[in-house]
PDB file of C-alpha atoms and ligand atoms in Angstrom:
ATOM      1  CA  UNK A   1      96.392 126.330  78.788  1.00 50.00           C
ATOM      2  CA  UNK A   2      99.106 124.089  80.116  1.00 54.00           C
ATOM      3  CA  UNK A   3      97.895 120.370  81.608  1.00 56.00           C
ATOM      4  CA  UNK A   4      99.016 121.583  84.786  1.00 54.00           C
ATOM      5  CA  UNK A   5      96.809 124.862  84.484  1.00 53.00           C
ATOM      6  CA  UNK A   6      94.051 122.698  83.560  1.00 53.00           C
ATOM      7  CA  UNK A   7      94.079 120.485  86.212  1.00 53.00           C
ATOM      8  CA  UNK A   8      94.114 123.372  88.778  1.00 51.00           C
ATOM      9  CA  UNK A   9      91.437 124.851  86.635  1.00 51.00           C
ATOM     10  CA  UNK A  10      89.533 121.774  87.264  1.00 52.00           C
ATOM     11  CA  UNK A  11      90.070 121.157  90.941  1.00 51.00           C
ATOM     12  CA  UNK A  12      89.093 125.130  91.848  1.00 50.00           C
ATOM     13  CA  UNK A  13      85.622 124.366  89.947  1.00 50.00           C
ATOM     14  CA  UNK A  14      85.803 121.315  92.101  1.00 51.00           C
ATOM     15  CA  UNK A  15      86.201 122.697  95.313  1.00 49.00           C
ATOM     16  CA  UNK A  16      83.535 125.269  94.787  1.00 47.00           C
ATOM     17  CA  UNK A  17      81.160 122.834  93.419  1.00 46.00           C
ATOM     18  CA  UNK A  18      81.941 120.600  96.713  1.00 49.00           C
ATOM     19  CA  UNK A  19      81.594 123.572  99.003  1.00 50.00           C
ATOM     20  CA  UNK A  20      78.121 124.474  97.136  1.00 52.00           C
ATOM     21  CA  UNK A  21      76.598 120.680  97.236  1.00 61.00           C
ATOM     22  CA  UNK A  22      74.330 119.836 100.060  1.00 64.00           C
ATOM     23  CA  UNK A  23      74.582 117.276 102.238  1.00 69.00           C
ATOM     24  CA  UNK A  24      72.899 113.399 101.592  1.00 67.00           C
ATOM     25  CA  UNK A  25      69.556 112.634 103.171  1.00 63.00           C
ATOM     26  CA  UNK A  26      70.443 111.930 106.688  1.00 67.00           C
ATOM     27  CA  UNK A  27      69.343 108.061 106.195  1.00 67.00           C
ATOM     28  CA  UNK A  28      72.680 108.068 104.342  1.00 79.00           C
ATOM     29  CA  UNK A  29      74.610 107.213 107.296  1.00 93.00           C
ATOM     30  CA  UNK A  30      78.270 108.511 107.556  1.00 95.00           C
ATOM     31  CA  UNK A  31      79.871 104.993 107.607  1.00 95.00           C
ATOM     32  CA  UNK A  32      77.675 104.556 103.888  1.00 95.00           C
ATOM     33  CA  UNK A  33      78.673 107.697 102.819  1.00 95.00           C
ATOM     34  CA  UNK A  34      82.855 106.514 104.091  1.00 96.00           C
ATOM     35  CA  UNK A  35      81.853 103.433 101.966  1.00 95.00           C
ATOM     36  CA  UNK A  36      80.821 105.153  98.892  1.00 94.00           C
ATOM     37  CA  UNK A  37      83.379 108.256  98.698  1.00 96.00           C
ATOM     38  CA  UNK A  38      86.227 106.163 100.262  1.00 97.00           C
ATOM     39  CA  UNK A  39      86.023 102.856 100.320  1.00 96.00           C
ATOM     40  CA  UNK A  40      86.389 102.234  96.412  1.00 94.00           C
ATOM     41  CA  UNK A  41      90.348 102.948  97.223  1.00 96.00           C
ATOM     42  CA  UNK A  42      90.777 102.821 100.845  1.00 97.00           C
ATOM     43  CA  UNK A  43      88.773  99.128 100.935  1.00 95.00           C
ATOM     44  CA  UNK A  44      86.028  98.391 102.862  1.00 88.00           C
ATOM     45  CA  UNK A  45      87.159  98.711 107.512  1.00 92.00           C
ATOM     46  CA  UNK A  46      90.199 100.768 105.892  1.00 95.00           C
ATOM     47  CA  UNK A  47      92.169  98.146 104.233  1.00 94.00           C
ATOM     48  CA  UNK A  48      92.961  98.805 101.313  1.00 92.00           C
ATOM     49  CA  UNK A  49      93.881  96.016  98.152  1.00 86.00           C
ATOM     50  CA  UNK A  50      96.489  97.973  97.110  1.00 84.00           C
ATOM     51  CA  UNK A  51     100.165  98.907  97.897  1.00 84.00           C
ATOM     52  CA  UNK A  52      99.093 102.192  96.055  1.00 86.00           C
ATOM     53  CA  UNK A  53      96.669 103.380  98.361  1.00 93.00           C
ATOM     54  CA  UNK A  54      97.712 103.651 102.250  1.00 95.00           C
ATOM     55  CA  UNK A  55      95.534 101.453 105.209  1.00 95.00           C
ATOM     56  CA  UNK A  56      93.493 103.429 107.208  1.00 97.00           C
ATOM     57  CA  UNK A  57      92.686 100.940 109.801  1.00 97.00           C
ATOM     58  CA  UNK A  58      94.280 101.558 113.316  1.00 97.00           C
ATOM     59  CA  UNK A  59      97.247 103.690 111.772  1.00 96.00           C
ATOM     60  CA  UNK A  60      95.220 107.096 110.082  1.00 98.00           C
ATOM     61  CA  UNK A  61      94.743 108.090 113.389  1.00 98.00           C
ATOM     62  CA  UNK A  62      98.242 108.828 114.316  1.00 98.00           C
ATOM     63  CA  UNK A  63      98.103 111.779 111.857  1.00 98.00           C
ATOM     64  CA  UNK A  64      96.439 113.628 114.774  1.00 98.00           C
ATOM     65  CA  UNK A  65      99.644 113.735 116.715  1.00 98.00           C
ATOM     66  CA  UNK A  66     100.660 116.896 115.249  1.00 97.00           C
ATOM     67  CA  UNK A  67      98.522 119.641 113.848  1.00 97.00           C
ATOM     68  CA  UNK A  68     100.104 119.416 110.469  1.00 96.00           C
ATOM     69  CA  UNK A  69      99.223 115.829 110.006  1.00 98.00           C
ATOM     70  CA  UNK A  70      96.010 117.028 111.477  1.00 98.00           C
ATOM     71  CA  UNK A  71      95.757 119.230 108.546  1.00 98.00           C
ATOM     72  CA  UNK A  72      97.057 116.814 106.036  1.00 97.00           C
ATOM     73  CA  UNK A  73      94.066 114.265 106.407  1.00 98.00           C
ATOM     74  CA  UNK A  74      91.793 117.204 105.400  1.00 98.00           C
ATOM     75  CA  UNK A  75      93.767 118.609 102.916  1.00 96.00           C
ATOM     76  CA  UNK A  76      94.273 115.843 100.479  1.00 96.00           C
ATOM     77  CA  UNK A  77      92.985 116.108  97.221  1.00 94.00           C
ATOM     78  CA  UNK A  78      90.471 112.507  97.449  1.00 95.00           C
ATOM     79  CA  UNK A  79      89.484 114.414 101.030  1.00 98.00           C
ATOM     80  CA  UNK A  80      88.862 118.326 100.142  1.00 97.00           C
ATOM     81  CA  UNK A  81      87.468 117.676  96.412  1.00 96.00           C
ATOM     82  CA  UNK A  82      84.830 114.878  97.665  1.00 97.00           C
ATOM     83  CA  UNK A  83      81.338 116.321  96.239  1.00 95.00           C
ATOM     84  CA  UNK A  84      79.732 116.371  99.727  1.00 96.00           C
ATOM     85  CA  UNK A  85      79.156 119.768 101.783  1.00 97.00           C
ATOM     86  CA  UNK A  86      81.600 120.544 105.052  1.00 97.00           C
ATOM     87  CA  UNK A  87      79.553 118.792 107.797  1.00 97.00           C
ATOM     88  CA  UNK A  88      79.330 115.546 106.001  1.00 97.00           C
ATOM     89  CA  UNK A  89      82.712 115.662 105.098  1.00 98.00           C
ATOM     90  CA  UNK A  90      83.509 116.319 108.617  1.00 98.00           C
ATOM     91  CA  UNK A  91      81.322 113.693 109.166  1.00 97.00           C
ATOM     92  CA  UNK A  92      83.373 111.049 106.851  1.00 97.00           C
ATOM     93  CA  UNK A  93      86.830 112.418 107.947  1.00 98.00           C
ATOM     94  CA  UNK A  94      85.682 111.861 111.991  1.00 98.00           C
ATOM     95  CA  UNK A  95      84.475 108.146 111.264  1.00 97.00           C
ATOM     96  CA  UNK A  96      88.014 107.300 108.985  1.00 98.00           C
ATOM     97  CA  UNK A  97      89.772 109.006 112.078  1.00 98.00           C
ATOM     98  CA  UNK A  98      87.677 107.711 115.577  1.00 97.00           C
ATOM     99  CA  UNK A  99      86.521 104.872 113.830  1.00 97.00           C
ATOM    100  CA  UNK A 100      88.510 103.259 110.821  1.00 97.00           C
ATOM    101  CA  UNK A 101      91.528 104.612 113.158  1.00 97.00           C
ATOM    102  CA  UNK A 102      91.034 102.355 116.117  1.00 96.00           C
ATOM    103  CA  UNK A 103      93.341 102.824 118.967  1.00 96.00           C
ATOM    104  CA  UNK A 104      95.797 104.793 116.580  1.00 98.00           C
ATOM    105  CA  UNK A 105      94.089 108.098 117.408  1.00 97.00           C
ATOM    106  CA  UNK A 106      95.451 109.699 120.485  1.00 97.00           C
ATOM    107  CA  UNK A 107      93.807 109.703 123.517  1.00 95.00           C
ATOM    108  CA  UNK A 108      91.825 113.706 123.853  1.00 96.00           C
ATOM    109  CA  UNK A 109      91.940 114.459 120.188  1.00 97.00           C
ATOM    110  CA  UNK A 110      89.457 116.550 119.352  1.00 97.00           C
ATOM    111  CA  UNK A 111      86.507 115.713 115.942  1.00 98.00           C
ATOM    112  CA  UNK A 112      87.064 117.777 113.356  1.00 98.00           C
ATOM    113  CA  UNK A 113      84.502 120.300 113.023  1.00 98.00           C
ATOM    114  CA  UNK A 114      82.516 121.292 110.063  1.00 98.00           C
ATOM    115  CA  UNK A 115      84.366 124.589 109.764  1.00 98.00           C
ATOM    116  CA  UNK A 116      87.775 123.037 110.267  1.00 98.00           C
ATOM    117  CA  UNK A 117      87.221 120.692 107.215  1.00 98.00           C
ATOM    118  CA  UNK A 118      85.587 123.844 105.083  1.00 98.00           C
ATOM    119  CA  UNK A 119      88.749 125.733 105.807  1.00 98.00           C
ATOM    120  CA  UNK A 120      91.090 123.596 105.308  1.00 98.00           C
ATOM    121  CA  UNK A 121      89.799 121.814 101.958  1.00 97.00           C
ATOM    122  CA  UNK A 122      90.181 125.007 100.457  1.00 97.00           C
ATOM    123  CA  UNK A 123      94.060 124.752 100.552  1.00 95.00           C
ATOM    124  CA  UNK A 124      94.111 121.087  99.297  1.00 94.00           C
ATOM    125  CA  UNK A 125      97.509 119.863  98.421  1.00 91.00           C
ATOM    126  CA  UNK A 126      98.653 119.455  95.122  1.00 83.00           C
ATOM    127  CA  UNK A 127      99.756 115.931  93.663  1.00 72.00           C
ATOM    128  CA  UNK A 128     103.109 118.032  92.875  1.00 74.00           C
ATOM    129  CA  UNK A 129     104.670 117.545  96.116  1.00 75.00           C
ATOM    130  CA  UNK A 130     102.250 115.326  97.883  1.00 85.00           C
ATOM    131  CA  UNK A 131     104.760 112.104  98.615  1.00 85.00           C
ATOM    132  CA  UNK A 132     107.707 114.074  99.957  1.00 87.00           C
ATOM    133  CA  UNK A 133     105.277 116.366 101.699  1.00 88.00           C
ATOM    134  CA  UNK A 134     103.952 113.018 103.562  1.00 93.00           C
ATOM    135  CA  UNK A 135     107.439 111.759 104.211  1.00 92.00           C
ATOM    136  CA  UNK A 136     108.166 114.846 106.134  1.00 93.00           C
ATOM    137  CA  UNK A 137     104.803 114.794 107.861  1.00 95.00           C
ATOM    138  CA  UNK A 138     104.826 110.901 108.652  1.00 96.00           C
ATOM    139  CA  UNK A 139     108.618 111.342 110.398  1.00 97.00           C
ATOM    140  CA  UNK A 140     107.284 114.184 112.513  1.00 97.00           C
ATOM    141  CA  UNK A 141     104.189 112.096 113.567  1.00 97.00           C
ATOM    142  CA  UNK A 142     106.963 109.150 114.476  1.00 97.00           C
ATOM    143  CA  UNK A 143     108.842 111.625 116.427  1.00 97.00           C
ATOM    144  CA  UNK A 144     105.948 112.453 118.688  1.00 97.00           C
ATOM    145  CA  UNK A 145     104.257 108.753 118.363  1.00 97.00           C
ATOM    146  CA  UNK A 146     107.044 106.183 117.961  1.00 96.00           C
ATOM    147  CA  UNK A 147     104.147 103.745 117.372  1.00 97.00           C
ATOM    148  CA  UNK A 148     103.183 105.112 114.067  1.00 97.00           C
ATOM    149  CA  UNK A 149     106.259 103.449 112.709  1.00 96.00           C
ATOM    150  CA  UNK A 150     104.471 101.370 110.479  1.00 94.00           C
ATOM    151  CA  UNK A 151     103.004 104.746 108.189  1.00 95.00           C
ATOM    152  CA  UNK A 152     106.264 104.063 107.067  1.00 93.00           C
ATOM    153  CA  UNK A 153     105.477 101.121 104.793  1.00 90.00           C
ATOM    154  CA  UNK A 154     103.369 103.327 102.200  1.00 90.00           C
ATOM    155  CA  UNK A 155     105.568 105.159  99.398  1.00 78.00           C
ATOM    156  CA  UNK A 156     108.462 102.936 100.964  1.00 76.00           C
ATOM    157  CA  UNK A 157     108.605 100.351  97.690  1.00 62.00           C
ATOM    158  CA  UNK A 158     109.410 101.416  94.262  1.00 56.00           C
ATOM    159  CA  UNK A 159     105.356 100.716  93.278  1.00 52.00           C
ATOM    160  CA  UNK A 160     104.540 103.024  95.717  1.00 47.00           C
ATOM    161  CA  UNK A 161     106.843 105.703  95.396  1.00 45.00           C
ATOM    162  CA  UNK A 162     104.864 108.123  93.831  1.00 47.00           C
ATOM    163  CA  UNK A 163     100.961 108.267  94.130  1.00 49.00           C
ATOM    164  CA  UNK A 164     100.800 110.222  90.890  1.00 47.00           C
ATOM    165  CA  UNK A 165     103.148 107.526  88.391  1.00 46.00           C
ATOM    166  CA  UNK A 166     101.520 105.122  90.249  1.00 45.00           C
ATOM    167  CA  UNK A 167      98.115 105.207  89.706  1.00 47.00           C
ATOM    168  CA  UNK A 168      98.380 105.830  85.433  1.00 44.00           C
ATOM    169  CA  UNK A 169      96.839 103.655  83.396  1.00 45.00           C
TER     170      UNK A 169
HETATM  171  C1  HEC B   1      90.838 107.605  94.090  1.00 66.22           C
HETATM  172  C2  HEC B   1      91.225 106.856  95.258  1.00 66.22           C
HETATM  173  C3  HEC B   1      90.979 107.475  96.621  1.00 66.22           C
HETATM  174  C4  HEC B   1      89.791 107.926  97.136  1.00 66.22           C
HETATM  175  C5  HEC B   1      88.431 107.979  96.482  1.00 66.22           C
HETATM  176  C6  HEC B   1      90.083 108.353  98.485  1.00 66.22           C
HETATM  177  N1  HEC B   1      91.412 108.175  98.766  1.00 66.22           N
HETATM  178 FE1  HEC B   1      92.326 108.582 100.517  1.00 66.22          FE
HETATM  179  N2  HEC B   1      94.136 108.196  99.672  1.00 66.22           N
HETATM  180  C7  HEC B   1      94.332 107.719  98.395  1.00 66.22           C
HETATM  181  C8  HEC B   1      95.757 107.719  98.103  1.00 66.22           C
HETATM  182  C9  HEC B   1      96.423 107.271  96.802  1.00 66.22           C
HETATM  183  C10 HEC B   1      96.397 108.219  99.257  1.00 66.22           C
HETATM  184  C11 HEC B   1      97.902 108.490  99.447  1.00 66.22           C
HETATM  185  C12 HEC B   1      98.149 109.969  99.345  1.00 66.22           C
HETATM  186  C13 HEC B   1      97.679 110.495  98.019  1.00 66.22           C
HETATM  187  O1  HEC B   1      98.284 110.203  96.983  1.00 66.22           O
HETATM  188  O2  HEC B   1      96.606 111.186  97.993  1.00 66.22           O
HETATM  189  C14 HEC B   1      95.351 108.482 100.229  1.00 66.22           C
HETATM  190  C15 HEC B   1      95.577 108.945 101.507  1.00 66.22           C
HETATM  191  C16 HEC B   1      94.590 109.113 102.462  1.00 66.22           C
HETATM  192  C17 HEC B   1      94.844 109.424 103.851  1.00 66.22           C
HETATM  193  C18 HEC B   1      96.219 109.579 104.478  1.00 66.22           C
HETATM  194  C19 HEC B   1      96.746 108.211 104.834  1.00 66.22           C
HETATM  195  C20 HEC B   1      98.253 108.112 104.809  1.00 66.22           C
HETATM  196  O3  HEC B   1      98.771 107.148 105.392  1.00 66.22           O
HETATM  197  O4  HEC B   1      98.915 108.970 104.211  1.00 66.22           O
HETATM  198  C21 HEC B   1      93.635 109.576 104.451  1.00 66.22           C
HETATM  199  C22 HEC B   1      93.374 109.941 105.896  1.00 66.22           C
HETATM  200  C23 HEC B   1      92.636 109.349 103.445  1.00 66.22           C
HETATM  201  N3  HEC B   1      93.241 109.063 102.251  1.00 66.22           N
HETATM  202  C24 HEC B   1      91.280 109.397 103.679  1.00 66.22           C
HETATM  203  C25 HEC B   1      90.341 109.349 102.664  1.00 66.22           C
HETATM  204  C26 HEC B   1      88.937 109.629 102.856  1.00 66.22           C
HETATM  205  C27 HEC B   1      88.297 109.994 104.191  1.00 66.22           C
HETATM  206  C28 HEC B   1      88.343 109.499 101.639  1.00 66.22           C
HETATM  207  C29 HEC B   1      86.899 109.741 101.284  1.00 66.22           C
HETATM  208  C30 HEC B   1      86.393 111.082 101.539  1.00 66.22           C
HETATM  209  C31 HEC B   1      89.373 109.135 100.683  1.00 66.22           C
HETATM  210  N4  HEC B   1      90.564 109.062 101.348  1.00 66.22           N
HETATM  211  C32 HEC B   1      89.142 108.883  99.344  1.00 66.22           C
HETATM  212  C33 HEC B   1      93.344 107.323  97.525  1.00 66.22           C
HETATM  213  C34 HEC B   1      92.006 107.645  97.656  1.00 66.22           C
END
């Protein structure tokens, strides 16, 4: 089996084994949940330490300006394969969006539901084509939100430019 075969291999059993796994005790709140799933790499409030992992805070929102960057935020791999069930990962996604986001999330947009997130982490995308894929996203969110210009600044120096180079040992 090629790497590449493997690795797909690896993120199906994934995604089954996240859409199988039951929630945390419900004294696990959402924000310790954000914390431990998320916060490891996107820092504690969002910021993260490193120019190889994007902020969060008051830019993720903007994301929600289009339905495909809508889409993306639930659709990454850290996002879909995360080993909690749908509603808590609805759960996380809504407090890194409404929360983390700050006044970066438009005005009327809408939580993502449950069933949203179980849909769409089943089509996660793959590390392949995930940098030019946000490139394309994050100009199309600037078109509609000139304010998001600063999404920009991830993937924009050579350390940054890919996700996947980046982040070998
Ligand atoms: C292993 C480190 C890691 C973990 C864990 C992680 N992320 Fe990420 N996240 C990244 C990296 C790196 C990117 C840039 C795109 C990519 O390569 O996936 C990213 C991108 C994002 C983005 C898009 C931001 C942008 O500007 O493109 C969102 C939203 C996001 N993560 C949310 C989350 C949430 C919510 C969790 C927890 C469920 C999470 N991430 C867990 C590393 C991580």
């Amino acid at each position: 089996m090629s790497r590449l075969a493997a690795a797909l291999a690896l993120a199906a059993g994934l995604v089954a084994a996240g859409a199988g796994r039951a929630d945390p005790p419900s004294e696990i709140s959402v924000k310790g949940s954000f914390l431990e799933r998320c916060g490891g790499c996107h820092g504690i409030g969002g910021k993260s330490a490193s120019v190889l992992v994007p902020d969060l805070r008051d830019q993720v929102g903007y994301f929600l300006c289009t339905p495909e960057g809508r889409r993306y935020v639930a659709r990454l791999p850290n996002v879909a394969f995360s080993a909690v069930g749908d509603q808590r990962l609805a759960d996380i996604v809504n407090y890194a969006v409404f929360d983390v986001g700050g006044a970066s999330t438009p005005k009327g947009a809408k939580p993502y539901t449950a069933a949203e997130v179980g849909r769409l982490r089943k089509d996660p995308l793959t590390v392949v084509d995930l940098t030019a894929q946000r490139r394309r996203i994050v100009e199309d969110v600037i078109a509609r939100c000139p304010a998001a210009a600063g999404l920009r600044v991830y993937g924009s120096s050579p350390a940054s430019a890919g996700p996947v180079e980046g982040l070998k040992p």
